[in-house]
mmCIF file of C-alpha atoms and ligand atoms in Angstrom:
data_model
loop_
_atom_site.group_PDB
_atom_site.id
_atom_site.type_symbol
_atom_site.label_atom_id
_atom_site.label_comp_id
_atom_site.label_asym_id
_atom_site.label_seq_id
_atom_site.Cartn_x
_atom_site.Cartn_y
_atom_site.Cartn_z
ATOM 1 C CA UNK A 104 -6.998 -0.522 -15.997
ATOM 2 C CA UNK A 105 -9.955 -2.244 -17.710
ATOM 3 C CA UNK A 106 -9.739 -5.472 -15.734
ATOM 4 C CA UNK A 107 -10.080 -3.592 -12.423
ATOM 5 C CA UNK A 108 -13.034 -1.569 -13.735
ATOM 6 C CA UNK A 109 -14.666 -4.815 -14.781
ATOM 7 C CA UNK A 110 -14.891 -6.102 -11.231
ATOM 8 C CA UNK A 111 -15.858 -2.850 -9.513
ATOM 9 C CA UNK A 112 -18.574 -2.085 -12.054
ATOM 10 C CA UNK A 113 -19.735 -5.666 -12.194
ATOM 11 C CA UNK A 114 -20.491 -6.001 -8.511
ATOM 12 C CA UNK A 115 -21.780 -2.499 -8.030
ATOM 13 C CA UNK A 116 -24.172 -1.621 -10.783
ATOM 14 C CA UNK A 117 -27.092 0.290 -9.373
ATOM 15 C CA UNK A 118 -25.594 1.134 -5.993
ATOM 16 C CA UNK A 119 -26.682 4.598 -4.854
ATOM 17 C CA UNK A 120 -24.185 6.790 -3.003
ATOM 18 C CA UNK A 121 -25.683 7.576 0.427
ATOM 19 C CA UNK A 122 -26.259 3.927 1.323
ATOM 20 C CA UNK A 123 -23.181 2.745 -0.493
ATOM 21 C CA UNK A 124 -20.349 4.074 1.632
ATOM 22 C CA UNK A 125 -19.531 5.895 4.787
ATOM 23 C CA UNK A 126 -16.826 8.462 5.446
ATOM 24 C CA UNK A 127 -14.106 8.531 8.088
ATOM 25 C CA UNK A 128 -12.893 11.958 9.142
ATOM 26 C CA UNK A 129 -16.039 13.910 8.332
ATOM 27 C CA UNK A 130 -19.770 13.771 8.867
ATOM 28 C CA UNK A 131 -20.794 10.291 7.729
ATOM 29 C CA UNK A 132 -23.789 11.496 5.730
ATOM 30 C CA UNK A 133 -21.988 14.300 3.903
ATOM 31 C CA UNK A 134 -22.056 14.072 0.105
ATOM 32 C CA UNK A 135 -18.566 14.180 -1.420
ATOM 33 C CA UNK A 136 -17.777 17.297 -3.435
ATOM 34 C CA UNK A 137 -18.624 16.928 -7.084
ATOM 35 C CA UNK A 138 -20.804 13.863 -6.580
ATOM 36 C CA UNK A 139 -24.496 14.162 -7.125
ATOM 37 C CA UNK A 140 -27.067 12.647 -4.752
ATOM 38 C CA UNK A 141 -28.811 10.629 -7.409
ATOM 39 C CA UNK A 142 -25.692 9.803 -9.409
ATOM 40 C CA UNK A 143 -24.880 6.112 -9.630
ATOM 41 C CA UNK A 144 -21.238 5.197 -9.011
ATOM 42 C CA UNK A 145 -19.346 1.908 -8.928
ATOM 43 C CA UNK A 146 -19.267 0.603 -5.399
ATOM 44 C CA UNK A 147 -19.195 -2.755 -3.590
ATOM 45 C CA UNK A 148 -22.444 -4.108 -2.183
ATOM 46 C CA UNK A 149 -24.122 -2.368 0.745
ATOM 47 C CA UNK A 150 -23.029 -4.989 3.268
ATOM 48 C CA UNK A 151 -19.367 -4.414 2.298
ATOM 49 C CA UNK A 152 -19.328 -0.649 1.832
ATOM 50 C CA UNK A 153 -16.545 1.505 0.459
ATOM 51 C CA UNK A 154 -15.275 3.684 3.286
ATOM 52 C CA UNK A 155 -13.566 6.964 2.454
ATOM 53 C CA UNK A 156 -10.705 7.522 4.884
ATOM 54 C CA UNK A 157 -9.955 11.232 5.142
ATOM 55 C CA UNK A 158 -7.170 13.114 6.931
ATOM 56 C CA UNK A 159 -7.784 13.621 10.616
ATOM 57 C CA UNK A 160 -6.187 16.114 12.964
ATOM 58 C CA UNK A 161 -3.966 15.160 15.894
ATOM 59 C CA UNK A 162 -2.283 11.783 16.404
ATOM 60 C CA UNK A 163 -5.120 9.252 16.738
ATOM 61 C CA UNK A 164 -2.749 6.362 15.947
ATOM 62 C CA UNK A 165 -0.117 7.275 18.540
ATOM 63 C CA UNK A 166 1.245 4.120 20.162
ATOM 64 C CA UNK A 167 0.315 1.918 17.189
ATOM 65 C CA UNK A 168 2.835 0.125 14.955
ATOM 66 C CA UNK A 169 2.660 -0.086 11.160
ATOM 67 C CA UNK A 170 4.610 -2.577 9.017
ATOM 68 C CA UNK A 171 4.968 -1.532 5.392
ATOM 69 C CA UNK A 172 5.879 -4.631 3.409
ATOM 70 C CA UNK A 173 7.145 -4.677 -0.169
ATOM 71 C CA UNK A 174 9.022 -7.170 -2.339
ATOM 72 C CA UNK A 175 10.927 -4.426 -4.218
ATOM 73 C CA UNK A 176 12.221 -0.970 -3.407
ATOM 74 C CA UNK A 177 9.574 0.832 -5.505
ATOM 75 C CA UNK A 178 6.325 -1.035 -4.670
ATOM 76 C CA UNK A 179 5.164 1.003 -1.674
ATOM 77 C CA UNK A 180 6.266 4.286 -3.288
ATOM 78 C CA UNK A 181 4.196 3.504 -6.382
ATOM 79 C CA UNK A 182 1.047 2.064 -4.845
ATOM 80 C CA UNK A 183 0.613 3.102 -1.210
ATOM 81 C CA UNK A 184 3.037 5.886 -0.224
ATOM 82 C CA UNK A 185 0.262 8.465 0.272
ATOM 83 C CA UNK A 186 -1.546 6.232 2.770
ATOM 84 C CA UNK A 187 1.707 5.301 4.526
ATOM 85 C CA UNK A 188 2.680 9.002 4.886
ATOM 86 C CA UNK A 189 -0.833 9.776 6.194
ATOM 87 C CA UNK A 190 -0.835 6.971 8.794
ATOM 88 C CA UNK A 191 2.636 7.984 10.041
ATOM 89 C CA UNK A 192 1.604 11.654 10.223
ATOM 90 C CA UNK A 193 -1.409 10.567 12.275
ATOM 91 C CA UNK A 194 0.782 8.872 14.878
ATOM 92 C CA UNK A 195 1.924 5.429 13.735
ATOM 93 C CA UNK A 196 5.506 4.264 14.263
ATOM 94 C CA UNK A 197 6.362 2.504 11.004
ATOM 95 C CA UNK A 198 8.832 -0.164 9.895
ATOM 96 C CA UNK A 199 9.522 -1.237 6.330
ATOM 97 C CA UNK A 200 10.168 -4.863 5.379
ATOM 98 C CA UNK A 201 11.585 -5.459 1.868
ATOM 99 C CA UNK A 202 11.544 -9.146 0.984
ATOM 100 C CA UNK A 203 13.746 -9.226 -2.159
ATOM 101 C CA UNK A 204 17.201 -7.733 -2.714
ATOM 102 C CA UNK A 205 16.262 -6.240 -6.122
ATOM 103 C CA UNK A 206 19.309 -7.857 -7.758
ATOM 104 C CA UNK A 207 19.536 -7.747 -11.520
ATOM 105 C CA UNK A 208 22.602 -7.061 -13.646
ATOM 106 C CA UNK A 209 22.583 -4.936 -16.783
ATOM 107 C CA UNK A 210 21.966 -1.364 -17.954
ATOM 108 C CA UNK A 211 25.631 -0.597 -17.243
ATOM 109 C CA UNK A 212 25.550 -1.832 -13.660
ATOM 110 C CA UNK A 213 26.881 -5.014 -12.070
ATOM 111 C CA UNK A 214 24.578 -7.156 -9.972
ATOM 112 C CA UNK A 215 26.387 -6.035 -6.812
ATOM 113 C CA UNK A 216 26.061 -2.347 -7.694
ATOM 114 C CA UNK A 217 22.376 -2.823 -8.366
ATOM 115 C CA UNK A 218 21.795 -4.519 -4.979
ATOM 116 C CA UNK A 219 23.632 -1.733 -3.153
ATOM 117 C CA UNK A 220 21.910 1.074 -5.073
ATOM 118 C CA UNK A 221 18.468 -0.413 -4.497
ATOM 119 C CA UNK A 222 19.246 -0.873 -0.810
ATOM 120 C CA UNK A 223 20.189 2.810 -0.600
ATOM 121 C CA UNK A 224 17.080 3.830 -2.575
ATOM 122 C CA UNK A 225 14.876 1.818 -0.211
ATOM 123 C CA UNK A 226 16.406 3.660 2.744
ATOM 124 C CA UNK A 227 15.920 7.008 0.994
ATOM 125 C CA UNK A 228 12.227 6.351 0.244
ATOM 126 C CA UNK A 229 11.669 5.139 3.816
ATOM 127 C CA UNK A 230 13.263 8.337 5.144
ATOM 128 C CA UNK A 231 10.996 10.525 2.982
ATOM 129 C CA UNK A 232 7.925 8.746 4.385
ATOM 130 C CA UNK A 233 9.089 8.945 8.017
ATOM 131 C CA UNK A 234 9.696 5.211 8.463
ATOM 132 C CA UNK A 235 11.767 4.370 11.544
ATOM 133 C CA UNK A 236 13.741 1.356 10.260
ATOM 134 C CA UNK A 237 14.063 -0.903 7.203
ATOM 135 C CA UNK A 238 14.435 -4.691 7.418
ATOM 136 C CA UNK A 239 15.765 -6.245 4.181
ATOM 137 C CA UNK A 240 15.157 -9.998 3.865
ATOM 138 C CA UNK A 241 17.278 -10.184 0.669
ATOM 139 C CA UNK A 242 15.612 -13.003 -1.268
ATOM 140 C CA UNK A 243 16.733 -13.168 -4.918
ATOM 141 C CA UNK A 244 14.844 -10.834 -7.255
ATOM 142 C CA UNK A 245 11.985 -12.436 -9.249
ATOM 143 C CA UNK A 246 12.850 -15.851 -7.821
ATOM 144 C CA UNK A 247 10.785 -15.818 -4.677
ATOM 145 C CA UNK A 248 8.610 -18.677 -5.936
ATOM 146 C CA UNK A 249 11.593 -21.013 -5.503
ATOM 147 C CA UNK A 250 11.851 -20.439 -1.730
ATOM 148 C CA UNK A 251 10.072 -22.481 0.902
ATOM 149 C CA UNK A 252 7.232 -20.280 2.107
ATOM 150 C CA UNK A 253 7.636 -21.618 5.668
ATOM 151 C CA UNK A 254 11.020 -19.924 5.825
ATOM 152 C CA UNK A 255 9.643 -16.559 4.687
ATOM 153 C CA UNK A 256 6.663 -16.899 7.038
ATOM 154 C CA UNK A 257 8.915 -17.762 9.977
ATOM 155 C CA UNK A 258 10.948 -14.575 9.499
ATOM 156 C CA UNK A 259 7.838 -12.411 9.095
ATOM 157 C CA UNK A 260 6.134 -13.982 12.124
ATOM 158 C CA UNK A 261 9.188 -13.190 14.235
ATOM 159 C CA UNK A 262 9.252 -9.555 13.054
ATOM 160 C CA UNK A 263 5.486 -9.093 13.610
ATOM 161 C CA UNK A 264 5.875 -10.414 17.168
ATOM 162 C CA UNK A 265 9.102 -8.507 17.870
ATOM 163 C CA UNK A 266 7.751 -5.164 16.595
ATOM 164 C CA UNK A 267 4.210 -5.778 17.963
ATOM 165 C CA UNK A 268 2.710 -4.802 14.616
ATOM 166 C CA UNK A 269 -0.893 -3.565 14.696
ATOM 167 C CA UNK A 270 -1.389 -2.748 11.014
ATOM 168 C CA UNK A 271 0.162 -3.812 7.708
ATOM 169 C CA UNK A 272 0.258 -2.394 4.181
ATOM 170 C CA UNK A 273 1.123 -4.905 1.436
ATOM 171 C CA UNK A 274 0.082 -6.439 -1.903
ATOM 172 C CA UNK A 275 -3.319 -8.182 -1.783
ATOM 173 C CA UNK A 276 -2.818 -11.965 -1.479
ATOM 174 C CA UNK A 277 -6.195 -12.387 -3.236
ATOM 175 C CA UNK A 278 -5.471 -9.879 -6.051
ATOM 176 C CA UNK A 279 -5.995 -11.408 -9.501
ATOM 177 C CA UNK A 280 -3.683 -11.663 -12.525
ATOM 178 C CA UNK A 281 -0.549 -10.417 -10.715
ATOM 179 C CA UNK A 282 2.377 -11.413 -12.952
ATOM 180 C CA UNK A 283 5.336 -10.864 -10.612
ATOM 181 C CA UNK A 284 6.090 -13.939 -8.435
ATOM 182 C CA UNK A 285 7.756 -11.800 -5.750
ATOM 183 C CA UNK A 286 4.502 -9.854 -5.356
ATOM 184 C CA UNK A 287 2.179 -12.816 -4.880
ATOM 185 C CA UNK A 288 4.615 -14.948 -2.878
ATOM 186 C CA UNK A 289 5.272 -12.052 -0.478
ATOM 187 C CA UNK A 290 1.548 -11.268 -0.182
ATOM 188 C CA UNK A 291 0.636 -14.876 0.620
ATOM 189 C CA UNK A 292 3.454 -15.234 3.155
ATOM 190 C CA UNK A 293 2.475 -11.942 4.833
ATOM 191 C CA UNK A 294 -1.209 -12.865 5.132
ATOM 192 C CA UNK A 295 -0.416 -16.261 6.668
ATOM 193 C CA UNK A 296 2.283 -14.803 8.922
ATOM 194 C CA UNK A 297 0.169 -11.960 10.305
ATOM 195 C CA UNK A 298 -2.447 -14.528 11.365
ATOM 196 C CA UNK A 299 0.008 -17.158 12.665
ATOM 197 C CA UNK A 300 1.916 -14.500 14.629
ATOM 198 C CA UNK A 301 -1.023 -14.559 17.072
ATOM 199 C CA UNK A 302 -0.774 -18.314 17.609
ATOM 200 C CA UNK A 303 1.691 -20.552 19.430
ATOM 201 C CA UNK A 304 3.307 -21.654 16.148
ATOM 202 C CA UNK A 305 7.115 -21.455 16.089
ATOM 203 C CA UNK A 306 7.235 -22.063 19.863
ATOM 204 C CA UNK A 307 10.986 -21.383 20.092
ATOM 205 C CA UNK A 308 10.153 -17.695 19.429
ATOM 206 C CA UNK A 309 8.433 -17.549 22.812
ATOM 207 C CA UNK A 310 11.765 -17.404 24.594
ATOM 208 C CA UNK A 311 12.205 -13.841 23.271
ATOM 209 C CA UNK A 312 8.780 -12.664 21.947
ATOM 210 C CA UNK A 313 5.086 -13.256 22.618
ATOM 211 C CA UNK A 314 2.220 -14.221 20.258
ATOM 212 C CA UNK A 315 0.908 -11.082 18.554
ATOM 213 C CA UNK A 316 -1.938 -11.088 16.021
ATOM 214 C CA UNK A 317 -1.808 -8.386 13.314
ATOM 215 C CA UNK A 318 -5.403 -7.272 12.889
ATOM 216 C CA UNK A 319 -5.592 -4.275 10.566
ATOM 217 C CA UNK A 320 -4.655 -4.641 6.886
ATOM 218 C CA UNK A 321 -4.492 -2.376 3.855
ATOM 219 C CA UNK A 322 -4.001 -4.543 0.745
ATOM 220 C CA UNK A 323 -3.357 -3.027 -2.690
ATOM 221 C CA UNK A 324 -3.355 -4.798 -6.082
ATOM 222 C CA UNK A 325 -2.472 -4.221 -9.728
ATOM 223 C CA UNK A 326 -5.328 -6.403 -10.971
ATOM 224 C CA UNK A 327 -8.963 -6.778 -9.957
ATOM 225 C CA UNK A 328 -9.603 -6.832 -6.240
ATOM 226 C CA UNK A 329 -12.479 -6.065 -3.916
ATOM 227 C CA UNK A 330 -12.022 -2.389 -3.029
ATOM 228 C CA UNK A 331 -13.711 -1.398 0.205
ATOM 229 C CA UNK A 332 -11.551 1.542 1.304
ATOM 230 C CA UNK A 333 -10.471 4.693 -0.514
ATOM 231 C CA UNK A 334 -7.873 6.829 1.256
ATOM 232 C CA UNK A 335 -7.739 10.571 0.610
ATOM 233 C CA UNK A 336 -4.022 11.244 0.000
ATOM 234 C CA UNK A 337 -4.422 14.821 -1.316
ATOM 235 C CA UNK A 338 -2.479 16.243 1.659
ATOM 236 C CA UNK A 339 0.336 13.724 1.136
ATOM 237 C CA UNK A 340 0.679 13.674 -2.646
ATOM 238 C CA UNK A 341 3.982 15.583 -2.572
ATOM 239 C CA UNK A 342 5.455 13.030 -0.122
ATOM 240 C CA UNK A 343 4.353 10.255 -2.467
ATOM 241 C CA UNK A 344 5.985 12.065 -5.384
ATOM 242 C CA UNK A 345 9.225 12.578 -3.455
ATOM 243 C CA UNK A 346 9.352 8.924 -2.361
ATOM 244 C CA UNK A 347 9.307 7.973 -6.059
ATOM 245 C CA UNK A 348 11.874 10.588 -7.094
ATOM 246 C CA UNK A 349 14.491 9.309 -4.614
ATOM 247 C CA UNK A 350 14.299 5.804 -6.105
ATOM 248 C CA UNK A 351 16.928 6.333 -8.781
ATOM 249 C CA UNK A 352 18.017 2.832 -9.826
ATOM 250 C CA UNK A 353 14.709 1.287 -10.847
ATOM 251 C CA UNK A 354 11.087 2.278 -10.994
ATOM 252 C CA UNK A 355 9.543 4.808 -13.342
ATOM 253 C CA UNK A 356 10.423 7.886 -11.228
ATOM 254 C CA UNK A 357 13.967 8.835 -10.281
ATOM 255 C CA UNK A 358 15.563 11.107 -12.850
ATOM 256 C CA UNK A 359 13.075 10.346 -15.661
ATOM 257 C CA UNK A 360 11.766 13.919 -15.732
ATOM 258 C CA UNK A 361 15.260 15.414 -16.051
ATOM 259 C CA UNK A 362 16.073 12.915 -18.819
ATOM 260 C CA UNK A 363 12.940 13.876 -20.767
ATOM 261 C CA UNK A 364 13.702 17.571 -20.299
ATOM 262 C CA UNK A 365 17.273 17.036 -21.582
ATOM 263 C CA UNK A 366 16.114 15.007 -24.553
ATOM 264 C CA UNK A 367 13.579 17.676 -25.518
ATOM 265 C CA UNK A 368 16.213 20.424 -25.146
ATOM 266 C CA UNK A 369 18.482 18.538 -27.570
ATOM 267 C CA UNK A 370 15.638 18.705 -30.084
ATOM 268 C CA UNK A 371 15.159 22.405 -29.371
ATOM 269 C CA UNK A 372 11.879 21.764 -27.538
ATOM 270 C CA UNK A 373 10.539 22.344 -24.043
ATOM 271 C CA UNK A 374 7.548 21.097 -22.064
ATOM 272 C CA UNK A 375 6.101 23.688 -19.667
ATOM 273 C CA UNK A 376 4.778 21.040 -17.249
ATOM 274 C CA UNK A 377 8.374 19.981 -16.438
ATOM 275 C CA UNK A 378 9.337 23.405 -15.049
ATOM 276 C CA UNK A 379 12.723 25.043 -15.496
ATOM 277 C CA UNK A 380 15.187 22.710 -13.785
ATOM 278 C CA UNK A 381 15.925 19.019 -13.248
ATOM 279 C CA UNK A 382 14.316 18.899 -9.783
ATOM 280 C CA UNK A 383 10.992 20.331 -10.961
ATOM 281 C CA UNK A 384 11.139 18.025 -13.994
ATOM 282 C CA UNK A 385 11.633 14.900 -11.831
ATOM 283 C CA UNK A 386 8.798 15.785 -9.432
ATOM 284 C CA UNK A 387 6.464 16.838 -12.194
ATOM 285 C CA UNK A 388 7.134 13.669 -14.212
ATOM 286 C CA UNK A 389 6.090 11.466 -11.276
ATOM 287 C CA UNK A 390 3.089 13.574 -10.271
ATOM 288 C CA UNK A 391 1.663 14.177 -13.732
ATOM 289 C CA UNK A 392 2.749 11.131 -15.734
ATOM 290 C CA UNK A 393 3.494 8.208 -13.377
ATOM 291 C CA UNK A 394 0.634 8.844 -10.938
ATOM 292 C CA UNK A 395 -1.855 10.333 -13.392
ATOM 293 C CA UNK A 396 -1.714 10.715 -17.189
ATOM 294 C CA UNK A 397 0.473 7.648 -17.886
ATOM 295 C CA UNK A 398 -0.408 5.620 -14.797
ATOM 296 C CA UNK A 399 -1.707 2.565 -16.691
ATOM 297 C CA UNK A 400 1.564 2.311 -18.639
ATOM 298 C CA UNK A 401 3.949 2.957 -15.742
ATOM 299 C CA UNK A 402 2.078 1.254 -12.886
ATOM 300 C CA UNK A 403 -0.690 -0.892 -14.461
ATOM 301 C CA UNK A 404 -3.299 0.753 -12.214
ATOM 302 C CA UNK A 405 -5.701 3.658 -12.763
ATOM 303 C CA UNK A 406 -4.527 7.212 -12.091
ATOM 304 C CA UNK A 407 -4.658 8.298 -8.422
ATOM 305 C CA UNK A 408 -6.484 11.404 -9.648
ATOM 306 C CA UNK A 409 -9.127 9.344 -11.463
ATOM 307 C CA UNK A 410 -9.608 7.101 -8.400
ATOM 308 C CA UNK A 411 -10.087 10.238 -6.289
ATOM 309 C CA UNK A 412 -12.464 11.868 -8.747
ATOM 310 C CA UNK A 413 -15.023 9.084 -8.321
ATOM 311 C CA UNK A 414 -15.342 10.033 -4.650
ATOM 312 C CA UNK A 415 -14.925 13.814 -4.898
ATOM 313 C CA UNK A 416 -11.263 13.683 -3.815
ATOM 314 C CA UNK A 417 -8.246 15.269 -5.485
ATOM 315 C CA UNK A 418 -5.868 12.283 -5.092
ATOM 316 C CA UNK A 419 -6.674 8.849 -3.656
ATOM 317 C CA UNK A 420 -5.387 5.303 -3.191
ATOM 318 C CA UNK A 421 -7.662 2.271 -2.959
ATOM 319 C CA UNK A 422 -7.398 -0.896 -0.896
ATOM 320 C CA UNK A 423 -9.070 -4.019 0.324
ATOM 321 C CA UNK A 424 -9.074 -3.208 4.004
ATOM 322 C CA UNK A 425 -9.595 -5.467 7.015
ATOM 323 C CA UNK A 426 -10.228 -3.847 10.399
ATOM 324 C CA UNK A 427 -9.988 -5.158 13.912
ATOM 325 C CA UNK A 428 -12.891 -7.538 14.572
ATOM 326 C CA UNK A 429 -15.204 -6.280 17.321
ATOM 327 C CA UNK A 430 -16.994 -8.730 19.612
ATOM 328 C CA UNK A 431 -20.703 -8.068 20.148
ATOM 329 C CA UNK A 432 -20.900 -10.024 23.424
ATOM 330 C CA UNK A 433 -20.254 -6.978 25.636
ATOM 331 C CA UNK A 434 -23.048 -4.991 23.989
ATOM 332 C CA UNK A 435 -25.410 -7.971 24.166
ATOM 333 C CA UNK A 436 -24.662 -8.531 27.848
ATOM 334 C CA UNK A 437 -25.107 -4.805 28.592
ATOM 335 C CA UNK A 438 -28.547 -4.833 26.963
ATOM 336 C CA UNK A 439 -29.853 -8.166 28.174
ATOM 337 C CA UNK A 440 -28.236 -9.134 31.460
ATOM 338 C CA UNK A 441 -30.551 -8.713 34.484
ATOM 339 C CA UNK A 442 -29.958 -9.064 38.199
ATOM 340 C CA UNK A 443 -30.798 -12.502 39.513
ATOM 341 C CA UNK A 444 -33.779 -12.311 41.828
HETATM 342 ZN ZN1 ZN B 510 7.604 -5.019 -7.294
#
């Protein structure tokens, strides 16, 4: 999307690769495949480097808790499912929190049918990704700007404390030009709640839970944002595809591939990329059109393949990431403390 390119290019012109980013999961000074040493690529400034997060072996995140937060049943599947599948595979226990109830009547379905179908689709996508449990907050669809944010925050704070959440994946509360009120209201409530969860706010909670600060964040956006982490999702692209295919009621995936295949057949045509049955057509439609060729139209973000290509990866998702702050006092004391004479 042009507006995203504007910000990444604007702040990065002239940045040279080796100093511009480091790599998690491989030798930090390795040059990504397909990227030339003296090639100039868009990248944030040196003091806020883009980190490439690659797959790692084993379960380095075992014992950690991930909360995957989305306003609607298709948001995580569309924008972050590869990273979510990767983090779960690497040991996280994950919970999904959906803030809206996705209610909207029309297209041959009653409002009640739509709510139920989207609830089932959310569960199906969560199952594909290996998520342990889904919490639905059930705020009215596209009306989240009419709710008191304290109420939403209070519920999120309780869940963050109850589940002892270490890491969250959500929309970026500082992303620009987001048009959907559910997206920016949820993002703002989540950011405030993850911070307040570590305080003594909402003291009545303390009878059943303890303060618990959420420190690690992966924020995605549909508009310009500061990208400082690119996650290699090549190993998990099929999980991401499947999580979109099982969302049948809304979203650009579902049975769209089978519908296109049927429509072409009625015109006496066929498209090789769709394969020879409805299942291959549905998967192929998501992988090739929704996530790649027609990504700007279907998702309003650049293709996952194009994002990956910039860093020598096959498929990638990008985020504004915040890690756990590290105190430097211990290191300073270690270096400078001397025995009193
Ligand atoms: Zn949404």
